[in-house]
Tab-separated table of C-alpha atoms and ligand atoms in Angstrom:
chain	number	residue	atom	x	y	z
A	2	MET	CA	80.053	113.996	106.880
A	3	ALA	CA	79.320	116.692	110.193
A	4	ASP	CA	82.851	116.401	111.144
A	5	SER	CA	85.423	119.115	109.598
A	6	PRO	CA	87.866	117.651	107.228
A	7	ARG	CA	90.906	116.793	108.668
A	8	ALA	CA	89.815	116.823	112.278
A	9	ASN	CA	93.419	116.621	114.199
A	10	GLY	CA	95.574	115.238	111.088
A	11	ASN	CA	94.220	111.902	110.920
A	12	LEU	CA	93.804	110.464	107.410
A	13	LEU	CA	91.888	107.746	108.519
A	14	ILE	CA	90.137	106.574	111.633
A	15	ALA	CA	89.202	103.081	112.330
A	16	ASP	CA	86.136	102.860	115.023
A	17	ASP	CA	85.754	99.441	116.531
A	18	LEU	CA	86.033	97.320	113.239
A	19	LYS	CA	84.124	93.974	113.275
A	20	LYS	CA	83.419	91.560	110.796
A	21	THR	CA	81.514	87.959	110.641
A	22	TYR	CA	81.298	86.392	107.828
A	23	GLY	CA	78.398	83.549	107.767
A	24	SER	CA	75.895	83.248	110.345
A	25	GLY	CA	75.121	80.794	113.300
A	26	GLU	CA	77.044	77.581	113.631
A	27	ALA	CA	79.059	78.732	110.447
A	28	ALA	CA	79.942	82.070	111.145
A	29	THR	CA	83.794	83.556	111.210
A	30	HIS	CA	84.143	86.117	113.534
A	31	ALA	CA	87.418	87.786	111.189
A	32	LEU	CA	87.282	91.127	113.046
A	33	ARG	CA	86.345	91.398	116.502
A	34	GLY	CA	86.443	95.146	117.100
A	35	VAL	CA	89.212	96.671	115.633
A	36	SER	CA	90.421	100.500	116.263
A	37	PHE	CA	93.224	102.762	115.822
A	38	GLU	CA	93.887	106.048	113.863
A	39	LEU	CA	96.202	106.955	110.727
A	40	ALA	CA	97.551	109.877	110.337
A	41	GLU	CA	98.661	111.693	107.065
A	42	GLY	CA	101.791	110.367	105.081
A	43	GLU	CA	102.167	107.853	107.883
A	44	PHE	CA	104.188	104.806	107.322
A	45	ALA	CA	103.208	101.301	108.650
A	46	SER	CA	102.495	98.003	108.279
A	47	ILE	CA	99.973	95.215	109.531
A	48	VAL	CA	101.579	91.970	110.376
A	49	GLY	CA	99.787	88.769	111.842
A	50	GLN	CA	99.867	85.067	111.039
A	51	SER	CA	97.457	83.456	108.398
A	52	GLY	CA	93.729	83.780	109.001
A	53	SER	CA	94.246	86.512	111.841
A	54	GLY	CA	91.983	89.207	109.504
A	55	LYS	CA	94.977	91.098	107.650
A	56	SER	CA	92.997	90.929	104.222
A	57	THR	CA	89.857	91.424	105.665
A	58	LEU	CA	90.900	94.792	107.566
A	59	LEU	CA	92.824	96.101	104.437
A	60	ASN	CA	89.464	95.761	102.066
A	61	LEU	CA	87.043	97.636	105.134
A	62	LEU	CA	89.775	100.493	105.319
A	63	GLY	CA	89.812	100.551	101.355
A	64	LEU	CA	86.176	100.303	101.174
A	65	LEU	CA	86.071	97.254	99.078
A	66	ASP	CA	83.696	95.658	101.532
A	67	LYS	CA	81.350	97.149	104.658
A	68	PRO	CA	81.964	96.148	108.228
A	69	THR	CA	79.194	93.805	110.300
A	70	SER	CA	79.657	97.063	112.354
A	71	GLY	CA	82.000	99.880	113.118
A	72	HIS	CA	82.993	102.670	111.274
A	73	VAL	CA	85.840	104.085	108.794
A	74	ARG	CA	86.250	107.958	108.455
A	75	TYR	CA	88.358	109.085	106.053
A	76	ARG	CA	89.602	113.066	106.826
A	77	GLY	CA	86.423	113.228	109.017
A	78	THR	CA	83.881	111.567	106.803
A	79	ASP	CA	82.317	108.871	108.284
A	80	THR	CA	82.120	106.379	105.393
A	81	GLU	CA	79.126	104.029	106.694
A	82	SER	CA	76.731	106.977	106.336
A	83	LEU	CA	77.347	107.745	101.954
A	84	ARG	CA	75.921	106.226	99.795
A	85	LYS	CA	77.825	103.649	97.275
A	86	SER	CA	78.671	106.211	94.688
A	87	LYS	CA	79.927	108.183	96.987
A	88	ARG	CA	82.090	105.372	98.344
A	89	SER	CA	83.314	104.714	95.122
A	90	GLU	CA	84.043	108.625	94.375
A	91	LEU	CA	86.192	108.786	98.192
A	92	ARG	CA	87.852	105.526	97.280
A	93	ASN	CA	89.123	106.341	93.878
A	94	GLU	CA	90.045	109.820	95.073
A	95	LEU	CA	91.914	108.650	98.186
A	96	ILE	CA	93.170	105.057	97.828
A	97	GLY	CA	95.495	103.427	95.600
A	98	PHE	CA	95.329	99.369	95.685
A	99	VAL	CA	98.989	96.976	95.455
A	100	PHE	CA	98.405	93.352	95.562
A	101	GLN	CA	100.383	90.568	95.818
A	102	PHE	CA	99.676	89.773	92.411
A	103	HIS	CA	99.874	92.648	89.618
A	104	TYR	CA	97.025	92.069	87.546
A	105	LEU	CA	98.567	93.472	84.566
A	106	LEU	CA	96.969	93.153	81.210
A	107	PRO	CA	99.660	91.181	79.491
A	108	GLU	CA	98.730	92.460	75.945
A	109	PHE	CA	98.990	96.019	76.869
A	110	SER	CA	102.152	98.266	76.949
A	111	VAL	CA	103.358	99.702	80.275
A	112	PHE	CA	102.282	103.010	79.642
A	113	GLU	CA	98.545	101.208	78.786
A	114	ASN	CA	98.534	99.549	82.008
A	115	VAL	CA	99.723	102.465	83.998
A	116	ALA	CA	97.234	105.065	82.115
A	117	MET	CA	94.438	103.276	81.164
A	118	PRO	CA	92.362	103.287	84.781
A	119	ALA	CA	92.815	107.150	84.312
A	120	LEU	CA	91.689	107.143	80.606
A	121	ILE	CA	88.609	104.990	81.379
A	122	ALA	CA	87.778	107.199	84.758
A	123	GLY	CA	88.252	110.264	82.137
A	124	SER	CA	88.569	112.469	85.105
A	125	LEU	CA	92.033	114.156	83.747
A	126	PRO	CA	92.600	115.036	80.432
A	127	ALA	CA	94.405	112.789	78.283
A	128	GLY	CA	98.085	115.322	78.108
A	129	MET	CA	97.924	115.525	81.902
A	130	ILE	CA	97.473	111.217	82.442
A	131	ARG	CA	100.676	110.939	79.734
A	132	SER	CA	102.908	113.240	81.831
A	133	ARG	CA	101.674	112.098	85.146
A	134	ALA	CA	102.182	108.393	83.893
A	135	GLU	CA	105.863	109.269	82.241
A	136	GLN	CA	106.252	110.827	85.607
A	137	THR	CA	105.715	108.163	87.755
A	138	LEU	CA	106.926	105.345	85.764
A	139	GLY	CA	110.120	107.519	85.912
A	140	LEU	CA	109.874	107.668	89.859
A	141	LEU	CA	109.875	103.775	90.014
A	142	GLY	CA	112.727	103.305	87.847
A	143	LEU	CA	110.535	102.336	84.594
A	144	ALA	CA	111.501	104.918	82.328
A	145	GLY	CA	112.434	103.754	78.658
A	146	LEU	CA	110.166	100.866	79.065
A	147	GLU	CA	106.834	102.599	78.366
A	148	SER	CA	106.170	101.077	75.188
A	149	LYS	CA	107.033	97.682	75.936
A	150	ASN	CA	104.681	94.881	76.478
A	151	ALA	CA	103.308	94.125	80.248
A	152	ASN	CA	104.186	90.585	79.539
A	153	ALA	CA	108.050	90.592	78.611
A	154	LEU	CA	108.848	92.737	81.694
A	155	SER	CA	110.280	91.033	85.113
A	156	GLY	CA	108.138	89.760	88.013
A	157	GLY	CA	109.876	92.740	89.805
A	158	GLN	CA	109.528	95.288	87.091
A	159	LYS	CA	105.781	93.884	86.679
A	160	GLN	CA	105.090	94.978	90.399
A	161	ARG	CA	106.455	98.534	89.706
A	162	VAL	CA	104.309	98.848	87.077
A	163	ALA	CA	101.392	97.564	89.221
A	164	ILE	CA	102.551	100.293	91.908
A	165	ALA	CA	102.641	103.169	89.305
A	166	ARG	CA	99.317	102.283	88.164
A	167	ALA	CA	98.119	102.387	92.224
A	168	LEU	CA	99.830	106.168	92.070
A	169	MET	CA	98.416	107.497	89.115
A	170	ASN	CA	95.720	109.319	91.058
A	171	ARG	CA	97.990	110.706	93.636
A	172	PRO	CA	96.104	108.761	96.496
A	173	ALA	CA	96.516	109.982	99.983
A	174	LEU	CA	96.823	106.356	101.009
A	175	VAL	CA	98.142	103.201	99.696
A	176	LEU	CA	97.118	99.955	100.820
A	177	ALA	CA	99.262	97.273	99.564
A	178	ASP	CA	98.142	93.280	100.429
A	179	GLU	CA	101.437	91.194	100.987
A	180	PRO	CA	102.924	93.332	97.989
A	181	THR	CA	106.338	91.444	98.192
A	182	GLY	CA	104.584	88.088	98.405
A	183	ASN	CA	105.597	86.939	95.008
A	184	LEU	CA	109.493	88.611	94.936
A	185	ASP	CA	112.812	87.510	95.578
A	186	THR	CA	114.535	89.145	98.252
A	187	ALA	CA	116.718	91.568	96.008
A	188	ASN	CA	113.181	93.179	94.403
A	189	THR	CA	111.551	93.110	97.727
A	190	ASP	CA	114.204	95.365	98.679
A	191	LEU	CA	113.777	97.538	95.893
A	192	VAL	CA	109.959	97.772	96.123
A	193	TYR	CA	110.236	98.824	99.912
A	194	ASP	CA	112.943	101.290	99.400
A	195	LEU	CA	110.555	102.919	96.262
A	196	PHE	CA	107.664	102.933	98.869
A	197	ARG	CA	109.817	104.848	100.952
A	198	LYS	CA	110.945	107.165	98.269
A	199	VAL	CA	107.353	107.809	97.060
A	200	SER	CA	105.994	108.359	100.899
A	201	ALA	CA	108.986	110.988	101.537
A	202	GLU	CA	108.462	112.453	97.854
A	203	THR	CA	104.827	113.115	97.730
A	204	GLY	CA	103.816	112.513	101.471
A	205	THR	CA	101.468	109.606	100.159
A	206	ALA	CA	100.287	107.637	103.517
A	207	PHE	CA	100.924	103.405	103.245
A	208	VAL	CA	99.709	100.631	104.952
A	209	ILE	CA	101.353	97.389	103.810
A	210	VAL	CA	99.952	93.519	105.062
A	211	THR	CA	102.735	91.522	105.583
A	212	HIS	CA	103.088	87.962	107.258
A	213	ASP	CA	107.021	89.240	107.179
A	214	ARG	CA	108.467	90.751	110.174
A	215	SER	CA	111.575	91.859	108.582
A	216	VAL	CA	109.581	93.753	105.851
A	217	ALA	CA	107.348	95.251	108.861
A	218	GLN	CA	110.924	96.407	110.474
A	219	ARG	CA	111.287	98.693	107.259
A	220	THR	CA	107.746	100.646	108.229
A	221	ASP	CA	107.680	103.297	111.342
A	222	ARG	CA	104.506	101.789	112.854
A	223	ILE	CA	103.954	97.929	113.226
A	224	LEU	CA	100.099	97.001	113.840
A	225	GLU	CA	99.597	93.444	114.752
A	226	VAL	CA	96.233	91.054	113.853
A	227	LEU	CA	95.570	88.269	116.316
A	228	ASP	CA	92.311	86.584	116.150
A	229	GLY	CA	90.374	89.163	114.279
A	230	GLU	CA	91.825	91.442	117.384
A	231	LEU	CA	94.690	94.482	117.489
A	232	VAL	CA	97.072	93.313	119.834
A	233	ALA	CA	99.880	95.566	119.072
A	234	ASP	CA	100.636	98.932	118.208
A	235	GLU	CA	104.257	99.960	118.456
A	236	ARG	CA	106.182	103.158	117.001
A	237	ASN	CA	109.048	100.746	115.462
A	238	ARG	CA	112.232	101.839	117.237
A	239	TYR	CA	114.553	99.552	115.447
A	240	LEU	CA	113.754	101.153	112.348
A	241	LYS	CA	115.888	100.060	108.778
A	242	ARG	CA	115.948	103.277	107.087
A	243	VAL	CA	117.156	103.037	103.702
A	244	VAL	CA	116.469	106.461	102.220
B	19	LIG	N1	84.954	86.103	102.404
B	19	LIG	C1	85.036	85.502	103.422
B	19	LIG	N2	84.198	84.375	103.407
B	19	LIG	C2	84.398	83.511	104.628
B	19	LIG	N3	85.136	84.111	105.047
B	19	LIG	C3	85.816	84.725	104.973
B	19	LIG	C4	86.058	85.207	103.884
B	19	LIG	N4	87.654	86.088	103.739
B	19	LIG	C5	88.038	85.662	104.739
B	19	LIG	N5	87.354	85.126	105.793
B	19	LIG	C6	88.006	84.050	106.773
B	19	LIG	O1	88.130	85.458	107.993
B	19	LIG	C7	89.345	84.897	108.509
B	19	LIG	C8	90.480	86.188	108.058
B	19	LIG	O2	90.892	86.048	106.575
B	19	LIG	P1	91.660	87.071	105.845
B	19	LIG	O3	91.543	86.940	104.622
B	19	LIG	O4	91.248	88.334	106.510
B	19	LIG	O5	92.892	86.562	106.940
B	19	LIG	P2	94.614	86.882	106.784
B	19	LIG	O6	95.428	87.550	108.104
B	19	LIG	O7	94.111	87.853	105.258
B	19	LIG	O8	94.950	85.964	105.980
B	19	LIG	P3	96.386	85.492	104.866
B	19	LIG	O9	98.004	85.875	105.621
B	19	LIG	O10	96.362	83.804	104.861
B	19	LIG	O11	96.179	86.360	103.648
B	19	LIG	C9	89.722	83.459	108.035
B	19	LIG	O12	89.299	82.784	109.021
B	19	LIG	C10	89.125	83.775	106.692
B	19	LIG	O13	88.720	81.700	106.495
B	20	LIG	MG1	95.238	88.259	103.611
């Protein structure tokens, strides 16, 4: 915790991240030393073939798993030195997750799905949770659907509810693993437009894992992973800007 917060404007520093699953003959070297920096508000993607280590990397960045060696630093704090409860606190405070499958609670309303994690955490007054949920659902074009059951929504709407849920605690960073892997082209476009809009309006950084290059072309920076190594880190010169 020694370094000063927000040192040199980096939100996140990944420092020589290695991850090995198993040991001996059966060992899989999923990450072999990945390093990069992410600025506050950056809109980046991670591409790479199946099995190249993308999800492993995202799990480490999201403090869901620990590296075999290396460090993940948020705003100058080395998360490896933190106790488990402090890591969870930092994760809840800074990071929102969006997965390929939305994991909504089907028997609950849109509002309940979005508000429930915040209500359970008890970190905000209920009135603020309600207004924030409504504001976030509005941002994602879901106003008016608050009382609808989650299982009555289309696939694209469900994914937008999951995104709203990830934004409830106003994270500094959204980590998304194949967030549109299950959606058709029209809904994929919509989700990326919304990510952009959220990023522009709230300053939230995004790291989006995809194996689809055309999706990555919509982001400002493309990190490419191959066999557990970062083999390219490009500023996107061919950006298809939609907002
Ligand atoms: N929990 C685990 N235990 C053992 N091996 C694992 C585990 N998770 C991932 N691996 C292995 O680590 C390597 C990287 O996997 P990872 O899931 O990070 O790839 P990926 O790039 O996300 O692939 P995909 O595009 O298919 O999702 C693979 O060889 C995988 O089999
Ligand atoms: Mg994966």
